[in-house]
Tab-separated table of C-alpha atoms and ligand atoms in Angstrom:
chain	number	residue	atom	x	y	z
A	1	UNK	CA	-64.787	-16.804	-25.796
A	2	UNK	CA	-63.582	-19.006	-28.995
A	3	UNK	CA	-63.604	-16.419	-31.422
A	4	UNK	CA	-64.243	-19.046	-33.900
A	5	UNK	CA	-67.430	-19.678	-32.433
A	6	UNK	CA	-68.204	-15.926	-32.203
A	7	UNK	CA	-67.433	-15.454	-35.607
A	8	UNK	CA	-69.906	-18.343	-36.786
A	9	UNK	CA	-73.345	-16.472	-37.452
A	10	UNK	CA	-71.491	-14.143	-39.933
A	11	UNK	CA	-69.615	-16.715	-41.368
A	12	UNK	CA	-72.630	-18.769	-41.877
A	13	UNK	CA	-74.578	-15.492	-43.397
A	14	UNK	CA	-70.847	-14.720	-45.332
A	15	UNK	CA	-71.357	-18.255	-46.804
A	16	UNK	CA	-75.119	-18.377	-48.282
A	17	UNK	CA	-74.264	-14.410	-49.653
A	18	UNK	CA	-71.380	-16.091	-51.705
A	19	UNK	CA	-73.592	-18.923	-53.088
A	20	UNK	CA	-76.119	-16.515	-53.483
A	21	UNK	CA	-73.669	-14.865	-55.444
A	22	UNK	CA	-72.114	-17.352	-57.364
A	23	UNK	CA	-75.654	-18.762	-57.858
A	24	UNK	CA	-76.818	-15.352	-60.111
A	25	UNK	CA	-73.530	-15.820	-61.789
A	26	UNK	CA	-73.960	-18.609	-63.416
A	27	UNK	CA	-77.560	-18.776	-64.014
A	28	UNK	CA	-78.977	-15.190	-63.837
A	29	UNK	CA	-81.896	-13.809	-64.202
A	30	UNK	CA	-83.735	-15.931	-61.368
A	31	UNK	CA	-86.823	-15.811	-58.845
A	32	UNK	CA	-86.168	-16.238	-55.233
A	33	UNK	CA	-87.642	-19.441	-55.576
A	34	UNK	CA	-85.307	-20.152	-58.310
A	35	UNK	CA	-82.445	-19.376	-55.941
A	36	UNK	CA	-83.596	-21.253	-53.048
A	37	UNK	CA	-83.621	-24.386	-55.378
A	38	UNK	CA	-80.376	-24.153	-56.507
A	39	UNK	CA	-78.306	-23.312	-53.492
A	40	UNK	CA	-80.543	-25.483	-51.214
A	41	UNK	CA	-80.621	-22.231	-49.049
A	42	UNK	CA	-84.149	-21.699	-47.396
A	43	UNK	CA	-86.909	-19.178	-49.309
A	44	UNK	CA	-86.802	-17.012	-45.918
A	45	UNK	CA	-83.514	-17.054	-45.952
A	46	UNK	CA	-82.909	-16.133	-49.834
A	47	UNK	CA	-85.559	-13.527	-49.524
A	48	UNK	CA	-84.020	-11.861	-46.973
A	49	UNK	CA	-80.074	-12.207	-48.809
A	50	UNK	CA	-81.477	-10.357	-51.727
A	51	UNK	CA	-83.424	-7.893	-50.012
A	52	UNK	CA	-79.751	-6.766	-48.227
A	53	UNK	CA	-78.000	-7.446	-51.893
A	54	UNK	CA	-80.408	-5.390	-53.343
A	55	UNK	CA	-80.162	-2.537	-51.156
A	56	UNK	CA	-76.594	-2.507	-51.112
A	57	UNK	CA	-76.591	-2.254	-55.210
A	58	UNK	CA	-74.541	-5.876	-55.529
A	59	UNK	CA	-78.039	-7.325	-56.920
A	60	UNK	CA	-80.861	-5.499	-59.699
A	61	UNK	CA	-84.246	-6.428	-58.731
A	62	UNK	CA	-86.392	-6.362	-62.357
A	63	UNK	CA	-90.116	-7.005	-63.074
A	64	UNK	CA	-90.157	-10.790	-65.153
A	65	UNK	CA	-90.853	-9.973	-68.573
A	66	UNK	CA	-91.925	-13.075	-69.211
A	67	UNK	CA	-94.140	-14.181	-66.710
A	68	UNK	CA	-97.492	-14.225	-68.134
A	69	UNK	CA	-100.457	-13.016	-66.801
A	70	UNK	CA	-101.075	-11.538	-63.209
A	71	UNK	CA	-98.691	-9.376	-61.566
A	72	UNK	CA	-95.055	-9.927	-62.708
A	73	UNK	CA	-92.636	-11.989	-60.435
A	74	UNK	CA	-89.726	-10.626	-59.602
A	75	UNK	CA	-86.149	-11.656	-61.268
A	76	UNK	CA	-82.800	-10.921	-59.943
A	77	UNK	CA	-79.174	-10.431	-61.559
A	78	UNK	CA	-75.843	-9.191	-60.531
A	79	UNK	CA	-76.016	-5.096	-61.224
A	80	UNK	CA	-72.815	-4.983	-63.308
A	81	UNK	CA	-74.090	-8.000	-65.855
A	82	UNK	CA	-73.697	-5.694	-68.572
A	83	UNK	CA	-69.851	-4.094	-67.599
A	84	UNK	CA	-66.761	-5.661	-68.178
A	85	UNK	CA	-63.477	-6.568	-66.106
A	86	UNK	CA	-59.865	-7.763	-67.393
A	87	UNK	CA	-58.404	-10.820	-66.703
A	88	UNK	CA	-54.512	-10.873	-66.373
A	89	UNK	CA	-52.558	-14.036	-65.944
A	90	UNK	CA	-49.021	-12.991	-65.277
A	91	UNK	CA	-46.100	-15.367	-66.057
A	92	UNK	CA	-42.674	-15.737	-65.485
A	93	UNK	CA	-42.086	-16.159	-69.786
A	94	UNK	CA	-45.570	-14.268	-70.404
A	95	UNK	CA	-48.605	-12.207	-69.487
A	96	UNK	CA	-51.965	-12.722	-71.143
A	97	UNK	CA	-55.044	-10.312	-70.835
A	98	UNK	CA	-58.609	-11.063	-71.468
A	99	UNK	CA	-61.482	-8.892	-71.244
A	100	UNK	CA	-64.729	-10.416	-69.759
A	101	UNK	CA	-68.460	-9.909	-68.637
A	102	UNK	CA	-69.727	-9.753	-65.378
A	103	UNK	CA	-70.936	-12.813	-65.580
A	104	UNK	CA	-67.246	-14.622	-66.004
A	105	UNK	CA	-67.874	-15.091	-69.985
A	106	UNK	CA	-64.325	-14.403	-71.416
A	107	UNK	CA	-64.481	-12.360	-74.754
A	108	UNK	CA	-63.052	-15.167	-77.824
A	109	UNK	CA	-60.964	-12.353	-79.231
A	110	UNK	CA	-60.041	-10.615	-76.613
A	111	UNK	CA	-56.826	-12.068	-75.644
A	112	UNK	CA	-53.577	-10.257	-75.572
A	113	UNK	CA	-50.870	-11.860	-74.824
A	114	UNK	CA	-47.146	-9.997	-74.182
A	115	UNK	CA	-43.916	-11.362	-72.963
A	116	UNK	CA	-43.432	-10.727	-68.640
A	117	UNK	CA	-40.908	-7.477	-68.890
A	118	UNK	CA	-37.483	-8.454	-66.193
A	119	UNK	CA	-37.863	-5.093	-64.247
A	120	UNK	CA	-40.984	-4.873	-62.161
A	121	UNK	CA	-41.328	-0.650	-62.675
A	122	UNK	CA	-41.619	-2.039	-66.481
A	123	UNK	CA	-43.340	-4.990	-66.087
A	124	UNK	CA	-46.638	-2.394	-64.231
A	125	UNK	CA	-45.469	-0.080	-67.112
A	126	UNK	CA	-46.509	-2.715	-69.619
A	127	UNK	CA	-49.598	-3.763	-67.927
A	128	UNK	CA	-50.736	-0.364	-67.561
A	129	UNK	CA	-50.425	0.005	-71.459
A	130	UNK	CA	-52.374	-3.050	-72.572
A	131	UNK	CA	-55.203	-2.128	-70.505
A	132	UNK	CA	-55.379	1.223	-71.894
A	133	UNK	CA	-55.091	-0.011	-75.413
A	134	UNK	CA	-57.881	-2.835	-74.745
A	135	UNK	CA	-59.720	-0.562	-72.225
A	136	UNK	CA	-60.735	1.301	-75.567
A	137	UNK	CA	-62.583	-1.172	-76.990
A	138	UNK	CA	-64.486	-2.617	-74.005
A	139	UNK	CA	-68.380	-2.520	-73.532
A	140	UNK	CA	-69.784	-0.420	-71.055
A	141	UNK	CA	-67.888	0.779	-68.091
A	142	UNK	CA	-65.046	-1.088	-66.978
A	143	UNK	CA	-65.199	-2.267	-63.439
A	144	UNK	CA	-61.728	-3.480	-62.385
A	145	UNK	CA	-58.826	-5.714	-63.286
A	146	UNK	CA	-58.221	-9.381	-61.384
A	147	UNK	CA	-54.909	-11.256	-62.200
A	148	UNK	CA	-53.440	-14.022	-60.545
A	149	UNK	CA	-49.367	-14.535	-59.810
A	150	UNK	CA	-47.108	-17.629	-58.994
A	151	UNK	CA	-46.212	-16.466	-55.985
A	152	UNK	CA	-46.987	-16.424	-52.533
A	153	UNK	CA	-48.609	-13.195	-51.556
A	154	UNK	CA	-48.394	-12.245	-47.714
A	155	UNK	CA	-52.340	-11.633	-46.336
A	156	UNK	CA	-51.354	-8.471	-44.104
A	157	UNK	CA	-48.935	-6.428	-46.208
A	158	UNK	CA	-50.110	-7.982	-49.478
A	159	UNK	CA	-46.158	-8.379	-50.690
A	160	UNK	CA	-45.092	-11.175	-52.321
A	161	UNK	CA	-43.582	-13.238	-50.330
A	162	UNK	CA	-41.588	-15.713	-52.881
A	163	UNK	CA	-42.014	-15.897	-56.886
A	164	UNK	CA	-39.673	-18.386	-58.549
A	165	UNK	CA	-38.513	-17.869	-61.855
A	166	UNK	CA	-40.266	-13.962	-61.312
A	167	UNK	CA	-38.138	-12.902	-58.735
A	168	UNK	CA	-38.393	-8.948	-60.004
A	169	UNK	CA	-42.047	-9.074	-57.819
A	170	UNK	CA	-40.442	-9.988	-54.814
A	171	UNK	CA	-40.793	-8.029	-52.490
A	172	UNK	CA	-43.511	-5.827	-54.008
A	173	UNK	CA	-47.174	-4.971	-53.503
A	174	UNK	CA	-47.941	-5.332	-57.139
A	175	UNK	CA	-51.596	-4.925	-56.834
A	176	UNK	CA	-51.304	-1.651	-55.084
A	177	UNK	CA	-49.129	-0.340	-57.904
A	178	UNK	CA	-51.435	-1.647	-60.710
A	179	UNK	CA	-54.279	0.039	-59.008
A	180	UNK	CA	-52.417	3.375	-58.629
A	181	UNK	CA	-51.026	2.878	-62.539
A	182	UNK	CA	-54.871	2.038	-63.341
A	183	UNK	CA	-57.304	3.743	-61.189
A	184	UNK	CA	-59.899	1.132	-61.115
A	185	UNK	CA	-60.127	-1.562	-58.262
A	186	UNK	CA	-57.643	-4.140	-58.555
A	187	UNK	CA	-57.074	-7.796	-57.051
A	188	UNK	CA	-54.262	-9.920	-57.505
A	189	UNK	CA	-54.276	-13.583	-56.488
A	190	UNK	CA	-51.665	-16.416	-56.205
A	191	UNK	CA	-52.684	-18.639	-59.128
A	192	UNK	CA	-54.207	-21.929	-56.789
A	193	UNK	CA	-56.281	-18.855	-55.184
A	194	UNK	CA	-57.379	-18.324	-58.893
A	195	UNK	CA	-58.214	-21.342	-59.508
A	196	UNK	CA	-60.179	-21.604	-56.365
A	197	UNK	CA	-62.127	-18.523	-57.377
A	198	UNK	CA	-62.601	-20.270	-60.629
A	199	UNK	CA	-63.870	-23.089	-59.504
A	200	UNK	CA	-66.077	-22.032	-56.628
A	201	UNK	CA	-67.635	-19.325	-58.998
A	202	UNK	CA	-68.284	-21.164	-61.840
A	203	UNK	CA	-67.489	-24.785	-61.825
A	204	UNK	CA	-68.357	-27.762	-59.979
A	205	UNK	CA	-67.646	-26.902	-56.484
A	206	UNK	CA	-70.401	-23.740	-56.431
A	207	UNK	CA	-71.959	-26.074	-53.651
A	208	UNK	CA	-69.412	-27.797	-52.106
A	209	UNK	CA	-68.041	-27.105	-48.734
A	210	UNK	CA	-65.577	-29.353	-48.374
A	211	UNK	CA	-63.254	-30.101	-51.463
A	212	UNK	CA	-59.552	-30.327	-52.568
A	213	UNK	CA	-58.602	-27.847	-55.645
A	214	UNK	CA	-55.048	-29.788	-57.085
A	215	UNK	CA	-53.285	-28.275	-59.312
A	216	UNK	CA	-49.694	-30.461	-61.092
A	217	UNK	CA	-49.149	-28.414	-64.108
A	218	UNK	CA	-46.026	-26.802	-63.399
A	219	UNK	CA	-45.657	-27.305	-59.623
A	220	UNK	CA	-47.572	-28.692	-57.528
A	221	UNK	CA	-49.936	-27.075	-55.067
A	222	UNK	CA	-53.631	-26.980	-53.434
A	223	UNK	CA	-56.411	-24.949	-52.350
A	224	UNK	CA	-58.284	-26.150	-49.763
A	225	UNK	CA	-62.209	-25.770	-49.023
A	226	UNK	CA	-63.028	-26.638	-45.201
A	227	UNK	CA	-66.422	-26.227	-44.085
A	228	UNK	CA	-67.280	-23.324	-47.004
A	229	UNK	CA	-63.999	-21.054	-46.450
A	230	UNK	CA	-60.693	-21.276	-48.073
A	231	UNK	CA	-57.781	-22.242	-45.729
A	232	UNK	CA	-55.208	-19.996	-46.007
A	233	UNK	CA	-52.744	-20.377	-43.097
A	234	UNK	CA	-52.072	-17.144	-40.959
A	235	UNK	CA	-50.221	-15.547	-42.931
A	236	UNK	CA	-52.140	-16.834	-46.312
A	237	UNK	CA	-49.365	-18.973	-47.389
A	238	UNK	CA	-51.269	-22.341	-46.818
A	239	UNK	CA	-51.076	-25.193	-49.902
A	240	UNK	CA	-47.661	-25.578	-50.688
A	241	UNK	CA	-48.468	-28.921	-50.575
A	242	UNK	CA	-45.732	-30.137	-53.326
A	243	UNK	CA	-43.188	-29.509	-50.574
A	244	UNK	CA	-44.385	-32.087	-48.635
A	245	UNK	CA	-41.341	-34.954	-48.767
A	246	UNK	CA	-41.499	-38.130	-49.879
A	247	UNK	CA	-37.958	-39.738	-50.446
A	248	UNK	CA	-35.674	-38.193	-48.179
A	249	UNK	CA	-32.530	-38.814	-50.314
A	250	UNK	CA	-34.569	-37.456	-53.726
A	251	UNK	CA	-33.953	-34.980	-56.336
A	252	UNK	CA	-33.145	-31.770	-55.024
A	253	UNK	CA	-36.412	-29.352	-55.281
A	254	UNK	CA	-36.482	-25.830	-56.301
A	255	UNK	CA	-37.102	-24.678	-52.558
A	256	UNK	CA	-34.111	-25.720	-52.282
A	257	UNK	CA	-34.861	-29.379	-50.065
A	258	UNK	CA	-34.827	-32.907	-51.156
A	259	UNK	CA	-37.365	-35.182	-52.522
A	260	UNK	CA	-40.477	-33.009	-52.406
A	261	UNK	CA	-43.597	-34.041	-53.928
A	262	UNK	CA	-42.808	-31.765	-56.849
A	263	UNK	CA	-40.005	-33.144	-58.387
A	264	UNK	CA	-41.991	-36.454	-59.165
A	265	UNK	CA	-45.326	-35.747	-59.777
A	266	UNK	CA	-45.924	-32.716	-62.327
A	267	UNK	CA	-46.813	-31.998	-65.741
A	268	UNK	CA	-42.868	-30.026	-65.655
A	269	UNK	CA	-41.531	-33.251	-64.185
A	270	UNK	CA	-42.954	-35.495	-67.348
A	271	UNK	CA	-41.749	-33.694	-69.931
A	272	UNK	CA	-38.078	-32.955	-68.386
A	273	UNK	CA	-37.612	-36.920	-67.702
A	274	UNK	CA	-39.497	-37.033	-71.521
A	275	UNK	CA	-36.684	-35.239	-72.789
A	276	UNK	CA	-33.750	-37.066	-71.339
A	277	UNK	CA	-35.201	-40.374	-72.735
A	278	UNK	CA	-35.832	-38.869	-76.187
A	279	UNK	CA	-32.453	-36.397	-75.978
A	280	UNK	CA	-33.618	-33.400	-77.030
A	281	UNK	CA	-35.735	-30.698	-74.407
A	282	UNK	CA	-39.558	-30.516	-74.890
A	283	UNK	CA	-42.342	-28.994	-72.745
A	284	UNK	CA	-45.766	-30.553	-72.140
A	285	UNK	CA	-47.803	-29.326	-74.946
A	286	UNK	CA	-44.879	-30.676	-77.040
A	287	UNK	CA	-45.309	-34.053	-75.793
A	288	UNK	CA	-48.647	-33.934	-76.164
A	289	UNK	CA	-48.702	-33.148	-79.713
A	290	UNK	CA	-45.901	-35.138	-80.352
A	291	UNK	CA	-46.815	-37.975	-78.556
A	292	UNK	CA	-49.959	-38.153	-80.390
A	293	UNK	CA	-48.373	-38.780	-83.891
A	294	UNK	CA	-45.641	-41.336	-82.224
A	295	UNK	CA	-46.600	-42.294	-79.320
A	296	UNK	CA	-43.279	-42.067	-77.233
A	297	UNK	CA	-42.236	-45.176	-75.303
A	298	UNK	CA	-42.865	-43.535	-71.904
A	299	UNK	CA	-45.844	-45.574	-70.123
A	300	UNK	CA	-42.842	-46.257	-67.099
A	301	UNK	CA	-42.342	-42.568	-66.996
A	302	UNK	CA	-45.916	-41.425	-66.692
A	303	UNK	CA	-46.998	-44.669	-64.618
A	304	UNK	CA	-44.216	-43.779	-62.282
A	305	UNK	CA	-46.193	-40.083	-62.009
A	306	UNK	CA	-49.275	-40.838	-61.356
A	307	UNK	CA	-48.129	-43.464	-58.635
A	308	UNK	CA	-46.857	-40.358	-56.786
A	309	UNK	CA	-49.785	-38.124	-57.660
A	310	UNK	CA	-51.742	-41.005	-55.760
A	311	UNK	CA	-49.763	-40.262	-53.224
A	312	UNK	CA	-50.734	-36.843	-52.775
A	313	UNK	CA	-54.179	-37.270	-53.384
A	314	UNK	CA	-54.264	-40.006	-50.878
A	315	UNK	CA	-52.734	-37.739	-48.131
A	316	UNK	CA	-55.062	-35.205	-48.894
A	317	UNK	CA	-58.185	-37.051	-48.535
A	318	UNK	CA	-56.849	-39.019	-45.317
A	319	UNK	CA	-56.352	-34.794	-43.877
A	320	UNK	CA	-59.483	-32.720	-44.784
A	321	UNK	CA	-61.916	-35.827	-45.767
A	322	UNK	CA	-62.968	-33.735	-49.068
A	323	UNK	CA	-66.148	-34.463	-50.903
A	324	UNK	CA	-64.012	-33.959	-53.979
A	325	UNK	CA	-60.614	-33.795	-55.442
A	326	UNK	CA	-60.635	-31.623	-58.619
A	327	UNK	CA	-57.303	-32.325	-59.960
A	328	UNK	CA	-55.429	-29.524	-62.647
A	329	UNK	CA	-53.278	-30.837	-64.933
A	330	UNK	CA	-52.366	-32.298	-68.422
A	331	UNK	CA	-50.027	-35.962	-67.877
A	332	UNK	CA	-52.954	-37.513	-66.544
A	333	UNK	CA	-54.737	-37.452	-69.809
A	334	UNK	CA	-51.785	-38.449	-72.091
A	335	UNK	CA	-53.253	-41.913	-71.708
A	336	UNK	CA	-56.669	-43.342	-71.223
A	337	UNK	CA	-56.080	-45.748	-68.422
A	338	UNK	CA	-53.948	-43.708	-66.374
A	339	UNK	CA	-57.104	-42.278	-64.032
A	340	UNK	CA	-57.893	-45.385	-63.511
A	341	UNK	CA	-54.460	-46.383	-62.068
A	342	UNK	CA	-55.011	-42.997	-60.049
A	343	UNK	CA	-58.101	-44.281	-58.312
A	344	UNK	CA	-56.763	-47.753	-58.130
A	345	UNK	CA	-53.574	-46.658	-56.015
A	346	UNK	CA	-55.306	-43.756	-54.053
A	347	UNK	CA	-58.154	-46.485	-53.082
A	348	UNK	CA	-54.643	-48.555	-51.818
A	349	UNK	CA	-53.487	-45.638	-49.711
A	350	UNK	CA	-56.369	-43.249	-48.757
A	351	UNK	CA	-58.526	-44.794	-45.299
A	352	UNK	CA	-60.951	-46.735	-46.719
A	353	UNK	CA	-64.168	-44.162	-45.185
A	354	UNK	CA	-62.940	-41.207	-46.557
A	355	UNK	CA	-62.396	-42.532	-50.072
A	356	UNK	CA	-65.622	-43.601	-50.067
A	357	UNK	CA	-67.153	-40.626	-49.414
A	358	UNK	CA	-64.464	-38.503	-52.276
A	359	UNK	CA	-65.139	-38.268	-55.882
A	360	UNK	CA	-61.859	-38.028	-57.543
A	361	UNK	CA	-62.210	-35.275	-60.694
A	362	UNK	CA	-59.594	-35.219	-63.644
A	363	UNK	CA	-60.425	-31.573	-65.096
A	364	UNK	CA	-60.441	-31.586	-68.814
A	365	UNK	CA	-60.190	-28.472	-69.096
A	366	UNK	CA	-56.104	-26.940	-69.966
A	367	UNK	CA	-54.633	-25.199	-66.788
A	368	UNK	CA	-54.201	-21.960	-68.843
A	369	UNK	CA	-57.358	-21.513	-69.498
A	370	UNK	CA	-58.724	-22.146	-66.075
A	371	UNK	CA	-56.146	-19.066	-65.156
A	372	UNK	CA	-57.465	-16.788	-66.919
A	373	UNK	CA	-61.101	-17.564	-65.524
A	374	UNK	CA	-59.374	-17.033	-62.301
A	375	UNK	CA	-58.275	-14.104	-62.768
A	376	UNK	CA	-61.683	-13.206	-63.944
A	377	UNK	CA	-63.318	-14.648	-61.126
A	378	UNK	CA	-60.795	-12.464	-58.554
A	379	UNK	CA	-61.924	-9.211	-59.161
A	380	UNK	CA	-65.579	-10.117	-60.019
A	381	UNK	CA	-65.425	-11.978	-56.289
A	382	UNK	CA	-63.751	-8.511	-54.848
A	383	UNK	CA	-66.273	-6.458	-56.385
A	384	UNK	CA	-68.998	-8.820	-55.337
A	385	UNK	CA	-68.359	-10.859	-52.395
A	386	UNK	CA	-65.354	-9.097	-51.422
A	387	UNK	CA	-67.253	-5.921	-50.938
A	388	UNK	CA	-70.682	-7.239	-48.956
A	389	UNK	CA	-67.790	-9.378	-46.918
A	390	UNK	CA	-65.946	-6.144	-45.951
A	391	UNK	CA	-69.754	-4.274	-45.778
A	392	UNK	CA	-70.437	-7.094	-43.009
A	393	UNK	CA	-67.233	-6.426	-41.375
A	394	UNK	CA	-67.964	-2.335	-41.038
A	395	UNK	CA	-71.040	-3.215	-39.342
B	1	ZN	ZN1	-39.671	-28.373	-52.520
């Protein structure tokens, strides 16, 4: 038998746990009926997801407080809404901690932010320290710690696989060690997994099943949605979709080929083509400051940018026929008409029927900030989804 098509009935039960899920995040306390309307899933159907999420202690059951008269309706909420988790971007330059709710709420002032140590037995050292020193002034227990990498993490041994510019990870099973430094569950993503998480958890794609996450901040990769699940490849390495070619004879690439994607069409790529023009070596957030009190001469540059973007964005809707592209990234924004000129030369190259059907989605919202969310949203997914998802699998 296809064990694709064995595996459907739990995928499909996998799936409306996860919305579910992500539902209570975002707009907890609510009725059954109140979950039913917003994940479209049927009142049977809902009923019987909570009744399981309940007994397995992912969901509290409470009487409605609020209800009125008669006998109270019943409200639900994740069980942890009141603990805490840390969010840890790591960086090749820096590391930046955050301590959140259960809900995905980042705490304003909770942000500590260190410089990424060279040697890797310091570098889990250093971690282990912040989180002691912010563990100390968290509310209520502390459930676990998500962060998120820029590097390719192998599914099966959970190494990683390749880290550029962080080569002292290579090699290791980081989240293993921070979970043995830390004794509390730990999940480490590769940052377009973050993302992902991010945005399936608590942005615009909660009910999507079929969308594009892009991210061209500083290179230039995807996450892909198909049919509710996140392709990952066999070995989880799926999305490095800057290495894709396009000029043959182009600049050479930091994997090490010619002409990929990446060297033409990133927020990195701006500002080092920005700084040979202007002769002096700023990054992005320079330019954009800077650029806002001159305005540099450097419509070519960025035109040039988005024209390859398009082209990316254009191959990825002609592939999976997304219902959205949600595209990460700052260049785009440096000048008002330059998502039009997106749409107007993806329209040119995308097949006419799936364009249609995509809504292209410039997201406002800075690329750092999204990372820490995602590295939020990895552990509270492990502790939540994760776990019923592995619960389902011991059955
Ligand atoms: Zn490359």
């Amino acid at each position: 038998m296809n064990p694709k098509i064995a595996q459907k009935p739990s995928h499909e039960r996998q799936r409306n746990e996860e919305l579910v899920i992500g539902t209570l995040h975002a707009r907890q306390p609510l009725s059954r009926r109140g979950v039913a309307q917003h994940t479209g899933i049927s009142y049977p159907t809902v009923s019987k997801i909570l009744a399981d999420l309940v007994a397995t202690k992912v969901v509290d059951e409470q009487d409605d407080q609020y209800s009125g008269f008669g006998r109270p309706a019943k409200v639900y909420r994740l069980a942890d809404e009141n603990r805490s988790v840390l969010g840890l971007v790591i960086g090749p330059a820096h590391c930046e901690l955050v301590v959140a709710s259960c809900d995905g709420h980042i705490r304003d002032d909770s942000t500590c932010r260190f410089r990424t140590p060279r040697r890797f037995s310091t570098l889990v050292r250093t971690i282990a320290e912040r989180v002691e020193h912010l563990a100390g002034g968290v509310e209520g227990k502390l459930m676990g710690l998500g962060a998120t990498i820029p590097g390719q993490i192998d599914r099966e041994s959970q190494k990683i696989v390749t880290c550029p510019n962080m080569h002292q990870v290579e090699g290791k099973q980081i989240g293993a060690e921070l979970k043995r430094a830390l004794n509390i569950p730990t999940a480490v993503v590769q940052c377009m997994q973050g993302l992902y998480l991010a945005e399936r958890m608590f942005g615009e794609a909660q009910t999507l099943n079929d969308f594009v996450l892009l991210n061209y901040y500083g290179g230039l990769g995807v996450a892909v949605c198909v049919e509710g699940r996140l392709l990952t490849g066999v070995s989880g390495l799926a999305g490095e979709f800057g290495h894709t070619t396009v000029d043959v004879n182009g600049p050479v690439c930091g994997c090490g080929n010619r002409g990929c994607l990446e060297t033409f069409a990133t927020d990195k790529v701006v500002a080092e083509i920005v700084s040979r023009r202007i002769g002096r070596t700023i990054d992005v957030e320079e330019l954009f400051q800077q650029d806002a009190q001159q305005r540099f001469d450097i419509d070519d540059i960025l035109e040039q940018a988005v024209d390859y973007l398009a082209v990316g964005v254009a191959s990825a809707i002609n592939i999976f026929n997304p219902e959205a592209v949600f595209l990460h990234g700052r260049f785009l924004h440096l000048r008002e008409t330059l998502c039009d000129r997106l749409r107007q030369q993806v329209r040119r190259r995308a097949l006419a029927a799936s364009f249609e059907r995509c809504r292209i989605v410039p997201v406002a919202q800075r690329v750092q900030e999204s990372e820490r969310v995602g590295a939020v949203a990895a552990i509270l997914h492990q502790l939540t989804v994760g776990r019923r998802a592995q619960e389902l699998a011991d059955v």
